mmCIF file of C-alpha atoms and ligand atoms in Angstrom:
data_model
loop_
_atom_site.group_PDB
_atom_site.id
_atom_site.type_symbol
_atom_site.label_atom_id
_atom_site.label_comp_id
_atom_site.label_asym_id
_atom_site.label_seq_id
_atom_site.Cartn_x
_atom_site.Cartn_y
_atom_site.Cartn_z
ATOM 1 C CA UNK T 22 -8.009 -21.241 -11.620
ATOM 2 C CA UNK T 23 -5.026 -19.107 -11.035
ATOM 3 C CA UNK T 24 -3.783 -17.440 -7.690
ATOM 4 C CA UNK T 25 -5.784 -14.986 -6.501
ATOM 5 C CA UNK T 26 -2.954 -12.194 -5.010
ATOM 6 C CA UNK T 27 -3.992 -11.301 -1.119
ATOM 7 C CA UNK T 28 -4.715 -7.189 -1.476
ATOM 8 C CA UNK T 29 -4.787 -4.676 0.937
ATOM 9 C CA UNK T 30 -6.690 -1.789 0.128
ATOM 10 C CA UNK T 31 -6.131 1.985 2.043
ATOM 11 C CA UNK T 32 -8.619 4.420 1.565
ATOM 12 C CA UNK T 33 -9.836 7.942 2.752
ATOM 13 C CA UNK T 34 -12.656 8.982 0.641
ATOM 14 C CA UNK T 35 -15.174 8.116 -1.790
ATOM 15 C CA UNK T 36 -13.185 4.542 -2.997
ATOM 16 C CA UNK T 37 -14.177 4.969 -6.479
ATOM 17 C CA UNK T 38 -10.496 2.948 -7.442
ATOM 18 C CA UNK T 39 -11.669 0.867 -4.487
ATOM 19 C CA UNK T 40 -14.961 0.145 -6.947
ATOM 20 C CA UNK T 41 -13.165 -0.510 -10.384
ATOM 21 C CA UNK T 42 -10.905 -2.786 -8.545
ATOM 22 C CA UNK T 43 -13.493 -5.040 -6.709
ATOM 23 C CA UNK T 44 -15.222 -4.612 -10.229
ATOM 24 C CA UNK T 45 -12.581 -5.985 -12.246
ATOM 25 C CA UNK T 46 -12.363 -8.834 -9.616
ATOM 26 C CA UNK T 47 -15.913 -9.906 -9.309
ATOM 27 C CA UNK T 48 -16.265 -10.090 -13.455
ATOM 28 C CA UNK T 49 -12.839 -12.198 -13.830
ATOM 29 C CA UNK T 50 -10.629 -9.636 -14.834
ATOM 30 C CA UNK T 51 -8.172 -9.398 -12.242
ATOM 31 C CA UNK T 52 -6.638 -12.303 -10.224
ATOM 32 C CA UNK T 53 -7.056 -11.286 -6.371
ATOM 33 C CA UNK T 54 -8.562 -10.888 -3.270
ATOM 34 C CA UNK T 55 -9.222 -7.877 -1.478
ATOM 35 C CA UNK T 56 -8.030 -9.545 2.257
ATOM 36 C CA UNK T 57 -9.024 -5.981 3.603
ATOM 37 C CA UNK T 58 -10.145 -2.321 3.172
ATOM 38 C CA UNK T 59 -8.867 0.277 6.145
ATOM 39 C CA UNK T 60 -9.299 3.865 5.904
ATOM 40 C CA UNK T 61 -7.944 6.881 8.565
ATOM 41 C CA UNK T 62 -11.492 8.386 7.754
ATOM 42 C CA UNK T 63 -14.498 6.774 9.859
ATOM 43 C CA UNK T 64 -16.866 8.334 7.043
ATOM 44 C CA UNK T 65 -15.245 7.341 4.317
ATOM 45 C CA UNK T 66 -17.945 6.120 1.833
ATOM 46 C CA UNK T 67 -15.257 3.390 0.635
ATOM 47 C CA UNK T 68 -15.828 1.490 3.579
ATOM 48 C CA UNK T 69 -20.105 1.148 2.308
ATOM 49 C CA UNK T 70 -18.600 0.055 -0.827
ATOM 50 C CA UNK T 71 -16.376 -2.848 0.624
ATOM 51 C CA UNK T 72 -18.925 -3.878 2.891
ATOM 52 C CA UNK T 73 -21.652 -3.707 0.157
ATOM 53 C CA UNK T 74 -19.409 -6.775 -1.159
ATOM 54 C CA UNK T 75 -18.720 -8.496 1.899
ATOM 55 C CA UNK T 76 -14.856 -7.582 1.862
ATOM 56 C CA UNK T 77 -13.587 -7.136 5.960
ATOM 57 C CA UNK T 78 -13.441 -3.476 6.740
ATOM 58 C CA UNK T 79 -11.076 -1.566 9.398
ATOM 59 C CA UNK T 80 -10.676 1.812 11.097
ATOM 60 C CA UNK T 81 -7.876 3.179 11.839
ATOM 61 C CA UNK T 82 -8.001 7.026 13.101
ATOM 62 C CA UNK T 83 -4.214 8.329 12.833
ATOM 63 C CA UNK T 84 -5.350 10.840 15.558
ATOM 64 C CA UNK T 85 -5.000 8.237 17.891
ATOM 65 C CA UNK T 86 -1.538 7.256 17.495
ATOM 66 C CA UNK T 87 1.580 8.645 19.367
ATOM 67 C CA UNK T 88 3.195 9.281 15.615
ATOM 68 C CA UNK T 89 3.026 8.418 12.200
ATOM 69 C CA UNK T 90 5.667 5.627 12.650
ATOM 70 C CA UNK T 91 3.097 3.779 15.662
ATOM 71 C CA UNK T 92 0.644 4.173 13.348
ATOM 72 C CA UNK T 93 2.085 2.601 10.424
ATOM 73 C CA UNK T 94 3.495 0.283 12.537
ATOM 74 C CA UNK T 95 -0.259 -0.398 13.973
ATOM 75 C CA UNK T 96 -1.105 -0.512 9.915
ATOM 76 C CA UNK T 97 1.403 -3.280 8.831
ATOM 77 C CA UNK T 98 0.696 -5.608 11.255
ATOM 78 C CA UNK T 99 -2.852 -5.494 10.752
ATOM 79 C CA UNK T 100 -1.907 -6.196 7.020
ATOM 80 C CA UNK T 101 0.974 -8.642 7.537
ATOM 81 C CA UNK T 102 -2.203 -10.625 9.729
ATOM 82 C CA UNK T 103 -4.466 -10.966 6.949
ATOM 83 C CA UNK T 104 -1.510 -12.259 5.050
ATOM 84 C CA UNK T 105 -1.867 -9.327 2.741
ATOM 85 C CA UNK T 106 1.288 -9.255 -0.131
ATOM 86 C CA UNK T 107 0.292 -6.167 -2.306
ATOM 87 C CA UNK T 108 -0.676 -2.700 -0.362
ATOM 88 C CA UNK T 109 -2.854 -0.662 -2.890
ATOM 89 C CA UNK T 110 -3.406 2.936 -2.096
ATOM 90 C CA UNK T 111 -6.642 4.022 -3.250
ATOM 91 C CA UNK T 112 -6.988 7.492 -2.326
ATOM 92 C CA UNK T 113 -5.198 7.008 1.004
ATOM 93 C CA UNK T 114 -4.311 10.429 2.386
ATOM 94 C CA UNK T 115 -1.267 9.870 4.715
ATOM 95 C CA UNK T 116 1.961 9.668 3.806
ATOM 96 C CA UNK T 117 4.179 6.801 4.426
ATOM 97 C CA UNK T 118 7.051 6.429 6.786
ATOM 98 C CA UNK T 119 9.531 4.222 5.782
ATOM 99 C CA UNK T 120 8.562 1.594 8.644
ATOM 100 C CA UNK T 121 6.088 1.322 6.304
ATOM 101 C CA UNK T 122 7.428 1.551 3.152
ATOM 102 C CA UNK T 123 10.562 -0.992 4.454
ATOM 103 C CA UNK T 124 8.032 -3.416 5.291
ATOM 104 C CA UNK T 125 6.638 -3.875 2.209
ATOM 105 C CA UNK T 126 8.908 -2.796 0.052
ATOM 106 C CA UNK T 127 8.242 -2.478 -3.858
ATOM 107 C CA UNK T 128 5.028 -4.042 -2.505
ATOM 108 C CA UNK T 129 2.686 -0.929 -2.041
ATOM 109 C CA UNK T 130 1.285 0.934 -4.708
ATOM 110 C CA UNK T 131 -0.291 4.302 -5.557
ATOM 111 C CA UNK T 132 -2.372 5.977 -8.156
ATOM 112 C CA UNK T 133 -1.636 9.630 -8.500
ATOM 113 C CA UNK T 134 -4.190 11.936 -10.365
ATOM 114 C CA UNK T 135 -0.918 13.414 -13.009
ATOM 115 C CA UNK T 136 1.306 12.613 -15.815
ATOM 116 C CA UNK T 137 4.385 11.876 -13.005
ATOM 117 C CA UNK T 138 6.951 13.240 -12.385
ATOM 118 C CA UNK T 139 5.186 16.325 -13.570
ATOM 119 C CA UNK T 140 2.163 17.814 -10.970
ATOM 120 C CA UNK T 141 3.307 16.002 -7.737
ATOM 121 C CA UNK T 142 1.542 16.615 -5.160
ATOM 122 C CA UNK T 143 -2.269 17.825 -4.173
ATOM 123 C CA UNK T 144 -5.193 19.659 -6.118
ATOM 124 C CA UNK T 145 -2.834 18.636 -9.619
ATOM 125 C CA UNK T 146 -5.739 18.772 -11.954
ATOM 126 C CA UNK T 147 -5.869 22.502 -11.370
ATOM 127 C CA UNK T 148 -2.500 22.579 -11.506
ATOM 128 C CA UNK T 149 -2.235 20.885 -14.681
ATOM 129 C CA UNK T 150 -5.499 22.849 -16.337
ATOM 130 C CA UNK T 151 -3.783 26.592 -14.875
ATOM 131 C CA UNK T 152 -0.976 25.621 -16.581
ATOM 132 C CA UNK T 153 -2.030 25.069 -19.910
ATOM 133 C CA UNK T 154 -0.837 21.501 -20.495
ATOM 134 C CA UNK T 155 -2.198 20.343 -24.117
ATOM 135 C CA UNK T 156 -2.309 16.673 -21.849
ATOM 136 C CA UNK T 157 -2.833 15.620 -18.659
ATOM 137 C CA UNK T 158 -3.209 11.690 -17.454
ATOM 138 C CA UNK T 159 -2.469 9.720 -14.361
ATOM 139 C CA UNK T 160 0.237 7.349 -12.992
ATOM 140 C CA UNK T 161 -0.211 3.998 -11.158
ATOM 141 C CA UNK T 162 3.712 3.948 -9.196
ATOM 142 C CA UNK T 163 5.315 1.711 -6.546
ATOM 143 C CA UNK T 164 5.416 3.864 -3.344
ATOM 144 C CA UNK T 165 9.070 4.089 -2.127
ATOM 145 C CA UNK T 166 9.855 6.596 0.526
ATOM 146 C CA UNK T 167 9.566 9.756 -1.417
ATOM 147 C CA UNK T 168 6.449 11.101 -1.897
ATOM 148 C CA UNK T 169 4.938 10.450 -5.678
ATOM 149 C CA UNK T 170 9.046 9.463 -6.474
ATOM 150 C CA UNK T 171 8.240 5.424 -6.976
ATOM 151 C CA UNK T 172 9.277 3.734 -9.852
ATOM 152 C CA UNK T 173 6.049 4.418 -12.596
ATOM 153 C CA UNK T 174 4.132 1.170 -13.628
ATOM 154 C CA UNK T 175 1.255 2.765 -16.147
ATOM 155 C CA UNK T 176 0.693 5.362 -16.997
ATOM 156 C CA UNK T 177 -2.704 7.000 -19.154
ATOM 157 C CA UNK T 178 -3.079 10.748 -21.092
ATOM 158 C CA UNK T 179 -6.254 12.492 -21.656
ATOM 159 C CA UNK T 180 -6.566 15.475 -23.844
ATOM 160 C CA UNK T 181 -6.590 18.724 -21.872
ATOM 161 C CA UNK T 182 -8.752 21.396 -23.583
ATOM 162 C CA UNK T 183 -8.479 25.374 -22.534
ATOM 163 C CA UNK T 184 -12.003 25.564 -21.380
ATOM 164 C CA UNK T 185 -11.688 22.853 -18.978
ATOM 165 C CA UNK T 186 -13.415 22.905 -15.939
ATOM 166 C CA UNK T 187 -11.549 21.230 -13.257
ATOM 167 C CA UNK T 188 -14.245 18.878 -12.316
ATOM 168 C CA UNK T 189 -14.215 18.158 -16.142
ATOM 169 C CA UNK T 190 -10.551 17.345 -16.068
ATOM 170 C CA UNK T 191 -10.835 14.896 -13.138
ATOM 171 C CA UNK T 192 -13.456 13.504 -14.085
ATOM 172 C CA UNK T 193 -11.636 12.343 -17.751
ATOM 173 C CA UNK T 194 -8.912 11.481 -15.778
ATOM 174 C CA UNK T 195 -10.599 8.903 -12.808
ATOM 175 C CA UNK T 196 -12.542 7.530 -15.879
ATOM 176 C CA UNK T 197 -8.988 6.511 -17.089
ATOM 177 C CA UNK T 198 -7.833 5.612 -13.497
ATOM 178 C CA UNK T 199 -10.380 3.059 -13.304
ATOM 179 C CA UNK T 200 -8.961 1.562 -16.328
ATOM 180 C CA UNK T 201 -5.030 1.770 -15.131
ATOM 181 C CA UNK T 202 -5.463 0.342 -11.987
ATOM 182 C CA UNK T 203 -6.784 -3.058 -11.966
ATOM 183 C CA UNK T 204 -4.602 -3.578 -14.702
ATOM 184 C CA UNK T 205 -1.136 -2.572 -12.723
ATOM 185 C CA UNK T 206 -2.357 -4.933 -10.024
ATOM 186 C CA UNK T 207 -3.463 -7.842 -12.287
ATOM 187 C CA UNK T 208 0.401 -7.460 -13.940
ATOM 188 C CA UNK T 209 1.634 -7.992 -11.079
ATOM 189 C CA UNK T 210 -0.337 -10.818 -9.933
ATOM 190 C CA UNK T 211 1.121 -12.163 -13.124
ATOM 191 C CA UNK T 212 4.531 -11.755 -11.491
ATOM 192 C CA UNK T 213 5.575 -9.518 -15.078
ATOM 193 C CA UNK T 214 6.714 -6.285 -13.491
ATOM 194 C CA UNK T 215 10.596 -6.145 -12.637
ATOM 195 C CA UNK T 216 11.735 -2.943 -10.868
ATOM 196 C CA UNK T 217 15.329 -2.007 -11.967
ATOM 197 C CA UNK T 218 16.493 1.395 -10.421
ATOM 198 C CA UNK T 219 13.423 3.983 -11.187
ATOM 199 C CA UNK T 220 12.274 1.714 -13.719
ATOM 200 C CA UNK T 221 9.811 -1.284 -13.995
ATOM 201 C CA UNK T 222 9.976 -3.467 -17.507
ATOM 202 C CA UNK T 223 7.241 -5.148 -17.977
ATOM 203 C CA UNK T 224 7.346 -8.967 -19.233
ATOM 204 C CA UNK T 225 6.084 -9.663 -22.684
ATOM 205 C CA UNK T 226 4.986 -5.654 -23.327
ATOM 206 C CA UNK T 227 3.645 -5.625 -27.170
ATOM 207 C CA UNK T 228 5.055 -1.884 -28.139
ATOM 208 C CA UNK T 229 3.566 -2.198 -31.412
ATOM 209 C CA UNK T 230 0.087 -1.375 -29.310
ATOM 210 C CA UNK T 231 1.673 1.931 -28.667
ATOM 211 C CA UNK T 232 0.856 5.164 -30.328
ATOM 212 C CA UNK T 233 1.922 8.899 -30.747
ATOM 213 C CA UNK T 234 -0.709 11.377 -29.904
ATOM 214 C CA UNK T 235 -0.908 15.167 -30.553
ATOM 215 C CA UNK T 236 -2.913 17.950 -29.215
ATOM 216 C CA UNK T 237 -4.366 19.616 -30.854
ATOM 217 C CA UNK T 238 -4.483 17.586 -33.900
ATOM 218 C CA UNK T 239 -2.671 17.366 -36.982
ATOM 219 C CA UNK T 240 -5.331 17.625 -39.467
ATOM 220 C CA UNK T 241 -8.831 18.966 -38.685
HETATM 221 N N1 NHR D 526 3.665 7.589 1.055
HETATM 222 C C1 NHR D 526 4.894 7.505 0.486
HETATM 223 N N2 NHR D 526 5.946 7.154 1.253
HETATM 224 N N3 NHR D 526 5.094 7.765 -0.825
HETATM 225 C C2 NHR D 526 4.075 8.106 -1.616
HETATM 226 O O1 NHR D 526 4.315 8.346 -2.901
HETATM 227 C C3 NHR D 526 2.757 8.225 -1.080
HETATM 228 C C4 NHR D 526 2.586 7.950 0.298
HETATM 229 C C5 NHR D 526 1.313 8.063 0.870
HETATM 230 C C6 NHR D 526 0.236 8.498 0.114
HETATM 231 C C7 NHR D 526 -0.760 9.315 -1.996
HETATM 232 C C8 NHR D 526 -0.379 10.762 -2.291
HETATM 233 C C9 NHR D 526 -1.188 11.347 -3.414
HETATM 234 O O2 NHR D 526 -1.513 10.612 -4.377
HETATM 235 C C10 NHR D 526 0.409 8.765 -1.243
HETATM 236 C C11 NHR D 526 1.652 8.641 -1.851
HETATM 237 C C12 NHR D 526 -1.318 12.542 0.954
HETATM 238 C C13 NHR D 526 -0.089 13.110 1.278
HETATM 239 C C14 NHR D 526 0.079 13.915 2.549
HETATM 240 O O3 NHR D 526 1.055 14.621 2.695
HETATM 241 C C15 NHR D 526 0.987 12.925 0.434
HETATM 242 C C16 NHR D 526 0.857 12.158 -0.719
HETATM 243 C C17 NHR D 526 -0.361 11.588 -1.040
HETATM 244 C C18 NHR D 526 -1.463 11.757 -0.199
HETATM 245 N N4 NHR D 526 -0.857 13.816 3.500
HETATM 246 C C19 NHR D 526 -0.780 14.550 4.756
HETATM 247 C C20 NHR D 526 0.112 13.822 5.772
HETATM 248 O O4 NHR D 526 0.604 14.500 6.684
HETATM 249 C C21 NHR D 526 -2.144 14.631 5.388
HETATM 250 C C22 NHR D 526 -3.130 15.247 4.435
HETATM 251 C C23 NHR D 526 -4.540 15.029 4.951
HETATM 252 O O5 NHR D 526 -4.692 14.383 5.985
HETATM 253 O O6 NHR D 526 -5.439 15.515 4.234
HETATM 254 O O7 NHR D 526 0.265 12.574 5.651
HETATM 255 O O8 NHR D 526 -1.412 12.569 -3.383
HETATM 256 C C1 GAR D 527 -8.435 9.747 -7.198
HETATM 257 O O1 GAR D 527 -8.569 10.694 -8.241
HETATM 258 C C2 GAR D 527 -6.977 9.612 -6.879
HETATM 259 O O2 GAR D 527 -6.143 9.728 -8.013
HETATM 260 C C3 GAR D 527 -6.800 10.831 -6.004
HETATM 261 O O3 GAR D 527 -7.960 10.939 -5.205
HETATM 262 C C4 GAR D 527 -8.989 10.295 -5.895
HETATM 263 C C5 GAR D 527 -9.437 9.145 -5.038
HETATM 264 O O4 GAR D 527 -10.690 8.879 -5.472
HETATM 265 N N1 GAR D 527 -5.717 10.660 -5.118
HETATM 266 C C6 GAR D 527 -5.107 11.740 -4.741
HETATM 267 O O5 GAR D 527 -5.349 12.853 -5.200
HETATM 268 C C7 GAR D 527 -4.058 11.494 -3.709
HETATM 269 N N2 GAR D 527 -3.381 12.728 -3.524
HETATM 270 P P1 GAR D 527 -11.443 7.604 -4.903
HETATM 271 O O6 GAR D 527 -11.424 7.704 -3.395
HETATM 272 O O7 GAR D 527 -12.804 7.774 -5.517
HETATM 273 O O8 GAR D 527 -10.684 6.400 -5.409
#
């Protein structure tokens, strides 16, 4: 049996990463324990899903904090108590200070809705669809104190097609983030990801897996 990893999970809305992740736990697939779920949002439907599987739940309302550094502060010691060593961000809508970010450092991690660096930021499938990008994706990244800068751990593409709705685009794109997470946290529950500078190498990668792709394609 290995090690289950203690996890920390922040969340402020639906907790549909929240899902695939207690998915991928609950049918073998990823080696951890979710120690806790907290959310800013009293309504967000993330908590239902947590409690649905018996994982503890907290509320934390950032409203009622002298400043973003007491509430952090407030955050990490509620995680440092539950003996929590990986912070995932699941759709967690405040930023980090770095009392935060110092605390657990290279320990928290993010999933941001883009192809990083490009389309930092809010609202970036629009973005990405107004602009005409022939791909768009999204980025699992350690959180360091600049916002969507962290060193990048996955990363997936999706074809972007002109008639895209933007619902359609997120909606390729959180099918794909439900695939990227789990398996950034289970790497590192493996203890394979290094982080040199901006970059994270990956122990034992196979890069003959890898593959060119081209949008539109080649040959019809
Ligand atoms: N914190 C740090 N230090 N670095 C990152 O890369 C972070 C982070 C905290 C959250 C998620 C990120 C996203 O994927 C994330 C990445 C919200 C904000 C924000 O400014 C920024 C980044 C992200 C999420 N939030 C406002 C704030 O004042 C509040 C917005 C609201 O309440 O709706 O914190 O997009
Ligand atoms: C996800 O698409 C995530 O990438 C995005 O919000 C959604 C959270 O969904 N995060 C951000 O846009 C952060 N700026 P979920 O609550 O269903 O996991």
């Amino acid at each position: 049996m290995a090690r289950q990893l203690p996890i920390g999970v922040l969340i402020s809305g639906s907790g549909t990463n929240l899902q695939s992740i207690i998915d991928a736990i609950e049918a073998k697939k990823l080696d951890a324990r979710i120690e806790i779920v907290l959310s800013n949002k009293a309504d967000a439907y993330g908590l239902v899903r947590a409690q649905n599987h018996g994982i503890h739940t907290e509320v934390l309302d950032h409203k009622v904090f002298t400043s973003r550094e007491a509430y952090d502060q407030a955050v990490v010691d509620l995680l440092l108590g539950r003996g929590v060593e990986l912070v995932v961000l699941a759709g967690f809508m405040r930023l980090l200070s770095p009392v935060f970010v110092q605390a657990y450092s290279n320990r928290i991690m993010n999933i941001h809705p883009a192809l990083l660096p490009a389309f930092p930021g809010l609202h970036v499938q629009k973005k990405a669809l107004d602009h005409g990008v022939r791909f768009a994706g999204c980025t699992v990244h350690f959180v360091n104190e600049e916002c969507d800068e962290g060193p990048i751990i996955i990363q997936a593409v999706v074809p972007v097609f002109p008639d895209d709705t933007e619902e359609a685009l997120a909606a390729r794109i959180l099918k794909q983030e439900h695939s990227i997470y789990p398996r950034a946290i289970q790497l590192y529950a493996e203890g394979r990801l290094h982080v040199v500078g901006r970059k994270v190498f990956v122990d034992g990668l196979n890069k003959e897996g890898s593959q060119v792709l081209v949008q539109p394609p080649l040959e019809e």
